[in-house]
PDB file of N, CA and C in Angstrom:
ATOM      1  N   UNK A 204      22.124  45.646   4.170  1.00 55.00           N
ATOM      2  CA  UNK A 204      20.970  44.994   4.757  1.00 55.00           C
ATOM      3  C   UNK A 204      21.464  43.997   5.802  1.00 55.00           C
ATOM      4  N   UNK A 205      20.983  44.120   6.995  1.00 70.00           N
ATOM      5  CA  UNK A 205      21.368  43.220   8.084  1.00 70.00           C
ATOM      6  C   UNK A 205      20.373  42.073   8.189  1.00 70.00           C
ATOM      7  N   UNK A 206      20.896  40.877   8.401  1.00 68.00           N
ATOM      8  CA  UNK A 206      20.053  39.708   8.613  1.00 68.00           C
ATOM      9  C   UNK A 206      19.804  39.538  10.101  1.00 68.00           C
ATOM     10  N   UNK A 207      18.562  39.295  10.445  1.00 73.00           N
ATOM     11  CA  UNK A 207      18.198  39.085  11.842  1.00 73.00           C
ATOM     12  C   UNK A 207      17.722  37.639  11.995  1.00 73.00           C
ATOM     13  N   UNK A 208      18.540  36.780  12.574  1.00 70.00           N
ATOM     14  CA  UNK A 208      18.161  35.359  12.675  1.00 70.00           C
ATOM     15  C   UNK A 208      16.949  35.116  13.557  1.00 70.00           C
ATOM     16  N   UNK A 209      16.587  36.054  14.406  1.00 75.00           N
ATOM     17  CA  UNK A 209      15.434  35.865  15.279  1.00 75.00           C
ATOM     18  C   UNK A 209      14.179  36.542  14.733  1.00 75.00           C
ATOM     19  N   UNK A 210      14.189  36.926  13.476  1.00 81.00           N
ATOM     20  CA  UNK A 210      13.051  37.588  12.845  1.00 81.00           C
ATOM     21  C   UNK A 210      11.941  36.556  12.626  1.00 81.00           C
ATOM     22  N   UNK A 211      10.892  36.646  13.410  1.00 85.00           N
ATOM     23  CA  UNK A 211       9.835  35.631  13.458  1.00 85.00           C
ATOM     24  C   UNK A 211       9.101  35.468  12.128  1.00 85.00           C
ATOM     25  N   UNK A 212       8.847  36.554  11.437  1.00 86.00           N
ATOM     26  CA  UNK A 212       8.103  36.486  10.180  1.00 86.00           C
ATOM     27  C   UNK A 212       8.866  35.645   9.144  1.00 86.00           C
ATOM     28  N   UNK A 213      10.163  35.824   9.065  1.00 82.00           N
ATOM     29  CA  UNK A 213      10.974  35.052   8.120  1.00 82.00           C
ATOM     30  C   UNK A 213      11.021  33.584   8.519  1.00 82.00           C
ATOM     31  N   UNK A 214      11.101  33.320   9.795  1.00 83.00           N
ATOM     32  CA  UNK A 214      11.126  31.941  10.277  1.00 83.00           C
ATOM     33  C   UNK A 214       9.813  31.240   9.942  1.00 83.00           C
ATOM     34  N   UNK A 215       8.704  31.922  10.111  1.00 88.00           N
ATOM     35  CA  UNK A 215       7.393  31.336   9.804  1.00 88.00           C
ATOM     36  C   UNK A 215       7.260  31.062   8.307  1.00 88.00           C
ATOM     37  N   UNK A 216       7.712  31.998   7.469  1.00 90.00           N
ATOM     38  CA  UNK A 216       7.653  31.790   6.013  1.00 90.00           C
ATOM     39  C   UNK A 216       8.488  30.588   5.607  1.00 90.00           C
ATOM     40  N   UNK A 217       9.657  30.471   6.191  1.00 89.00           N
ATOM     41  CA  UNK A 217      10.551  29.359   5.881  1.00 89.00           C
ATOM     42  C   UNK A 217       9.908  28.034   6.285  1.00 89.00           C
ATOM     43  N   UNK A 218       9.277  28.000   7.448  1.00 90.00           N
ATOM     44  CA  UNK A 218       8.613  26.775   7.915  1.00 90.00           C
ATOM     45  C   UNK A 218       7.458  26.392   6.989  1.00 90.00           C
ATOM     46  N   UNK A 219       6.694  27.378   6.544  1.00 94.00           N
ATOM     47  CA  UNK A 219       5.580  27.103   5.634  1.00 94.00           C
ATOM     48  C   UNK A 219       6.092  26.595   4.293  1.00 94.00           C
ATOM     49  N   UNK A 220       7.198  27.142   3.822  1.00 93.00           N
ATOM     50  CA  UNK A 220       7.770  26.683   2.555  1.00 93.00           C
ATOM     51  C   UNK A 220       8.229  25.238   2.661  1.00 93.00           C
ATOM     52  N   UNK A 221       8.842  24.861   3.782  1.00 92.00           N
ATOM     53  CA  UNK A 221       9.287  23.481   3.986  1.00 92.00           C
ATOM     54  C   UNK A 221       8.098  22.533   4.039  1.00 92.00           C
ATOM     55  N   UNK A 222       6.999  22.951   4.676  1.00 93.00           N
ATOM     56  CA  UNK A 222       5.798  22.103   4.737  1.00 93.00           C
ATOM     57  C   UNK A 222       5.243  21.856   3.346  1.00 93.00           C
ATOM     58  N   UNK A 223       5.180  22.913   2.537  1.00 93.00           N
ATOM     59  CA  UNK A 223       4.663  22.768   1.176  1.00 93.00           C
ATOM     60  C   UNK A 223       5.557  21.848   0.352  1.00 93.00           C
ATOM     61  N   UNK A 224       6.855  21.983   0.526  1.00 92.00           N
ATOM     62  CA  UNK A 224       7.789  21.136  -0.203  1.00 92.00           C
ATOM     63  C   UNK A 224       7.627  19.678   0.194  1.00 92.00           C
ATOM     64  N   UNK A 225       7.454  19.410   1.480  1.00 90.00           N
ATOM     65  CA  UNK A 225       7.258  18.038   1.947  1.00 90.00           C
ATOM     66  C   UNK A 225       5.987  17.433   1.364  1.00 90.00           C
ATOM     67  N   UNK A 226       4.908  18.214   1.344  1.00 90.00           N
ATOM     68  CA  UNK A 226       3.646  17.724   0.794  1.00 90.00           C
ATOM     69  C   UNK A 226       3.772  17.452  -0.698  1.00 90.00           C
ATOM     70  N   UNK A 227       4.493  18.313  -1.401  1.00 90.00           N
ATOM     71  CA  UNK A 227       4.695  18.120  -2.831  1.00 90.00           C
ATOM     72  C   UNK A 227       5.508  16.856  -3.103  1.00 90.00           C
ATOM     73  N   UNK A 228       6.551  16.635  -2.330  1.00 88.00           N
ATOM     74  CA  UNK A 228       7.372  15.437  -2.504  1.00 88.00           C
ATOM     75  C   UNK A 228       6.563  14.172  -2.238  1.00 88.00           C
ATOM     76  N   UNK A 229       5.704  14.191  -1.231  1.00 87.00           N
ATOM     77  CA  UNK A 229       4.857  13.032  -0.940  1.00 87.00           C
ATOM     78  C   UNK A 229       3.904  12.757  -2.094  1.00 87.00           C
ATOM     79  N   UNK A 230       3.288  13.807  -2.621  1.00 86.00           N
ATOM     80  CA  UNK A 230       2.334  13.648  -3.715  1.00 86.00           C
ATOM     81  C   UNK A 230       3.025  13.128  -4.976  1.00 86.00           C
ATOM     82  N   UNK A 231       4.182  13.682  -5.290  1.00 88.00           N
ATOM     83  CA  UNK A 231       4.897  13.242  -6.484  1.00 88.00           C
ATOM     84  C   UNK A 231       5.418  11.823  -6.329  1.00 88.00           C
ATOM     85  N   UNK A 232       5.867  11.475  -5.135  1.00 82.00           N
ATOM     86  CA  UNK A 232       6.349  10.118  -4.892  1.00 82.00           C
ATOM     87  C   UNK A 232       5.245   9.101  -5.090  1.00 82.00           C
ATOM     88  N   UNK A 233       4.057   9.404  -4.615  1.00 85.00           N
ATOM     89  CA  UNK A 233       2.919   8.503  -4.791  1.00 85.00           C
ATOM     90  C   UNK A 233       2.525   8.364  -6.247  1.00 85.00           C
ATOM     91  N   UNK A 234       2.520   9.469  -6.979  1.00 90.00           N
ATOM     92  CA  UNK A 234       2.167   9.437  -8.404  1.00 90.00           C
ATOM     93  C   UNK A 234       3.214   8.669  -9.199  1.00 90.00           C
ATOM     94  N   UNK A 235       4.484   8.840  -8.832  1.00 88.00           N
ATOM     95  CA  UNK A 235       5.550   8.128  -9.534  1.00 88.00           C
ATOM     96  C   UNK A 235       5.447   6.625  -9.301  1.00 88.00           C
ATOM     97  N   UNK A 236       5.113   6.239  -8.078  1.00 88.00           N
ATOM     98  CA  UNK A 236       4.941   4.815  -7.771  1.00 88.00           C
ATOM     99  C   UNK A 236       3.753   4.247  -8.541  1.00 88.00           C
ATOM    100  N   UNK A 237       2.666   5.002  -8.632  1.00 90.00           N
ATOM    101  CA  UNK A 237       1.499   4.556  -9.391  1.00 90.00           C
ATOM    102  C   UNK A 237       1.845   4.363 -10.870  1.00 90.00           C
ATOM    103  N   UNK A 238       2.623   5.296 -11.413  1.00 92.00           N
ATOM    104  CA  UNK A 238       3.035   5.186 -12.809  1.00 92.00           C
ATOM    105  C   UNK A 238       3.895   3.943 -13.022  1.00 92.00           C
ATOM    106  N   UNK A 239       4.844   3.723 -12.128  1.00 90.00           N
ATOM    107  CA  UNK A 239       5.703   2.549 -12.232  1.00 90.00           C
ATOM    108  C   UNK A 239       4.912   1.257 -12.149  1.00 90.00           C
ATOM    109  N   UNK A 240       3.956   1.208 -11.237  1.00 92.00           N
ATOM    110  CA  UNK A 240       3.125   0.012 -11.095  1.00 92.00           C
ATOM    111  C   UNK A 240       2.252  -0.219 -12.325  1.00 92.00           C
ATOM    112  N   UNK A 241       1.766   0.859 -12.951  1.00 94.00           N
ATOM    113  CA  UNK A 241       0.931   0.684 -14.141  1.00 94.00           C
ATOM    114  C   UNK A 241       1.749   0.139 -15.307  1.00 94.00           C
ATOM    115  N   UNK A 242       2.996   0.566 -15.435  1.00 94.00           N
ATOM    116  CA  UNK A 242       3.853   0.039 -16.504  1.00 94.00           C
ATOM    117  C   UNK A 242       4.282  -1.391 -16.195  1.00 94.00           C
ATOM    118  N   UNK A 243       4.747  -1.642 -14.979  1.00 92.00           N
ATOM    119  CA  UNK A 243       5.216  -2.981 -14.618  1.00 92.00           C
ATOM    120  C   UNK A 243       4.081  -3.999 -14.540  1.00 92.00           C
ATOM    121  N   UNK A 244       2.855  -3.527 -14.311  1.00 92.00           N
ATOM    122  CA  UNK A 244       1.704  -4.418 -14.213  1.00 92.00           C
ATOM    123  C   UNK A 244       1.473  -5.222 -15.481  1.00 92.00           C
ATOM    124  N   UNK A 245       1.857  -4.665 -16.623  1.00 93.00           N
ATOM    125  CA  UNK A 245       1.712  -5.384 -17.898  1.00 93.00           C
ATOM    126  C   UNK A 245       2.617  -6.612 -17.947  1.00 93.00           C
ATOM    127  N   UNK A 246       3.645  -6.633 -17.119  1.00 92.00           N
ATOM    128  CA  UNK A 246       4.585  -7.757 -17.078  1.00 92.00           C
ATOM    129  C   UNK A 246       4.415  -8.614 -15.829  1.00 92.00           C
ATOM    130  N   UNK A 247       3.348  -8.355 -15.072  1.00 91.00           N
ATOM    131  CA  UNK A 247       3.075  -9.126 -13.870  1.00 91.00           C
ATOM    132  C   UNK A 247       3.974  -8.772 -12.695  1.00 91.00           C
ATOM    133  N   UNK A 248       4.509  -7.556 -12.706  1.00 92.00           N
ATOM    134  CA  UNK A 248       5.408  -7.119 -11.638  1.00 92.00           C
ATOM    135  C   UNK A 248       4.857  -5.867 -10.970  1.00 92.00           C
ATOM    136  N   UNK A 249       5.510  -5.481  -9.892  1.00 92.00           N
ATOM    137  CA  UNK A 249       5.132  -4.288  -9.145  1.00 92.00           C
ATOM    138  C   UNK A 249       6.398  -3.627  -8.603  1.00 92.00           C
ATOM    139  N   UNK A 250       6.302  -2.360  -8.276  1.00 90.00           N
ATOM    140  CA  UNK A 250       7.423  -1.644  -7.653  1.00 90.00           C
ATOM    141  C   UNK A 250       7.820  -2.338  -6.356  1.00 90.00           C
ATOM    142  N   UNK A 251       6.844  -2.926  -5.679  1.00 90.00           N
ATOM    143  CA  UNK A 251       7.111  -3.595  -4.404  1.00 90.00           C
ATOM    144  C   UNK A 251       7.989  -4.833  -4.560  1.00 90.00           C
ATOM    145  N   UNK A 252       8.133  -5.341  -5.804  1.00 91.00           N
ATOM    146  CA  UNK A 252       8.979  -6.501  -6.049  1.00 91.00           C
ATOM    147  C   UNK A 252      10.467  -6.139  -6.082  1.00 91.00           C
ATOM    148  N   UNK A 253      10.790  -4.865  -6.086  1.00 92.00           N
ATOM    149  CA  UNK A 253      12.174  -4.429  -6.191  1.00 92.00           C
ATOM    150  C   UNK A 253      12.667  -3.894  -4.852  1.00 92.00           C
ATOM    151  N   UNK A 254      13.940  -4.159  -4.577  1.00 92.00           N
ATOM    152  CA  UNK A 254      14.544  -3.689  -3.330  1.00 92.00           C
ATOM    153  C   UNK A 254      15.834  -2.949  -3.674  1.00 92.00           C
ATOM    154  N   UNK A 255      15.989  -1.733  -3.138  1.00 91.00           N
ATOM    155  CA  UNK A 255      17.199  -0.942  -3.360  1.00 91.00           C
ATOM    156  C   UNK A 255      17.983  -0.897  -2.057  1.00 91.00           C
ATOM    157  N   UNK A 256      19.259  -1.252  -2.145  1.00 93.00           N
ATOM    158  CA  UNK A 256      20.141  -1.266  -0.979  1.00 93.00           C
ATOM    159  C   UNK A 256      21.296  -0.307  -1.254  1.00 93.00           C
ATOM    160  N   UNK A 257      21.507   0.636  -0.349  1.00 93.00           N
ATOM    161  CA  UNK A 257      22.562   1.625  -0.532  1.00 93.00           C
ATOM    162  C   UNK A 257      23.883   1.087   0.012  1.00 93.00           C
ATOM    163  N   UNK A 258      24.930   1.211  -0.790  1.00 93.00           N
ATOM    164  CA  UNK A 258      26.274   0.822  -0.368  1.00 93.00           C
ATOM    165  C   UNK A 258      26.857   1.962   0.454  1.00 93.00           C
ATOM    166  N   UNK A 259      27.175   1.728   1.737  1.00 93.00           N
ATOM    167  CA  UNK A 259      27.660   2.822   2.591  1.00 93.00           C
ATOM    168  C   UNK A 259      29.029   3.360   2.162  1.00 93.00           C
ATOM    169  N   UNK A 260      29.813   2.550   1.464  1.00 93.00           N
ATOM    170  CA  UNK A 260      31.149   2.986   1.052  1.00 93.00           C
ATOM    171  C   UNK A 260      31.118   3.934  -0.140  1.00 93.00           C
ATOM    172  N   UNK A 261      30.297   3.602  -1.130  1.00 94.00           N
ATOM    173  CA  UNK A 261      30.275   4.395  -2.360  1.00 94.00           C
ATOM    174  C   UNK A 261      29.066   5.315  -2.464  1.00 94.00           C
ATOM    175  N   UNK A 262      28.005   4.993  -1.744  1.00 91.00           N
ATOM    176  CA  UNK A 262      26.784   5.799  -1.821  1.00 91.00           C
ATOM    177  C   UNK A 262      25.894   5.385  -2.989  1.00 91.00           C
ATOM    178  N   UNK A 263      26.321   4.408  -3.769  1.00 95.00           N
ATOM    179  CA  UNK A 263      25.510   3.947  -4.891  1.00 95.00           C
ATOM    180  C   UNK A 263      24.485   2.911  -4.410  1.00 95.00           C
ATOM    181  N   UNK A 264      23.498   2.664  -5.250  1.00 93.00           N
ATOM    182  CA  UNK A 264      22.430   1.739  -4.901  1.00 93.00           C
ATOM    183  C   UNK A 264      22.526   0.468  -5.740  1.00 93.00           C
ATOM    184  N   UNK A 265      22.186  -0.653  -5.131  1.00 95.00           N
ATOM    185  CA  UNK A 265      22.069  -1.929  -5.820  1.00 95.00           C
ATOM    186  C   UNK A 265      20.596  -2.303  -5.790  1.00 95.00           C
ATOM    187  N   UNK A 266      20.031  -2.539  -6.966  1.00 92.00           N
ATOM    188  CA  UNK A 266      18.606  -2.859  -7.078  1.00 92.00           C
ATOM    189  C   UNK A 266      18.453  -4.323  -7.422  1.00 92.00           C
ATOM    190  N   UNK A 267      17.646  -5.030  -6.631  1.00 94.00           N
ATOM    191  CA  UNK A 267      17.418  -6.454  -6.892  1.00 94.00           C
ATOM    192  C   UNK A 267      15.917  -6.715  -6.988  1.00 94.00           C
ATOM    193  N   UNK A 268      15.586  -7.769  -7.741  1.00 91.00           N
ATOM    194  CA  UNK A 268      14.204  -8.167  -7.912  1.00 91.00           C
ATOM    195  C   UNK A 268      13.890  -9.309  -6.975  1.00 91.00           C
ATOM    196  N   UNK A 269      12.777  -9.191  -6.271  1.00 87.00           N
ATOM    197  CA  UNK A 269      12.331 -10.248  -5.358  1.00 87.00           C
ATOM    198  C   UNK A 269      10.946 -10.688  -5.780  1.00 87.00           C
ATOM    199  N   UNK A 270      10.804 -11.945  -6.122  1.00 78.00           N
ATOM    200  CA  UNK A 270       9.471 -12.423  -6.573  1.00 78.00           C
ATOM    201  C   UNK A 270       8.630 -12.907  -5.441  1.00 78.00           C
TER     202      UNK A 270
END
């Protein structure tokens, strides 16, 4: 089976799949933030009170609380 990189039908399917994935990630991200806020709300906090900073050397994140 030969692959044709200029095959328009496959390119369109791939683009549609990426769009659906992006929409799903946005929806899940919003729901996850809502869940976090509902749990933290009992303690008078919010997701917005936290800041994550990525260390460029290690790729790990440092999370700090800002009141």
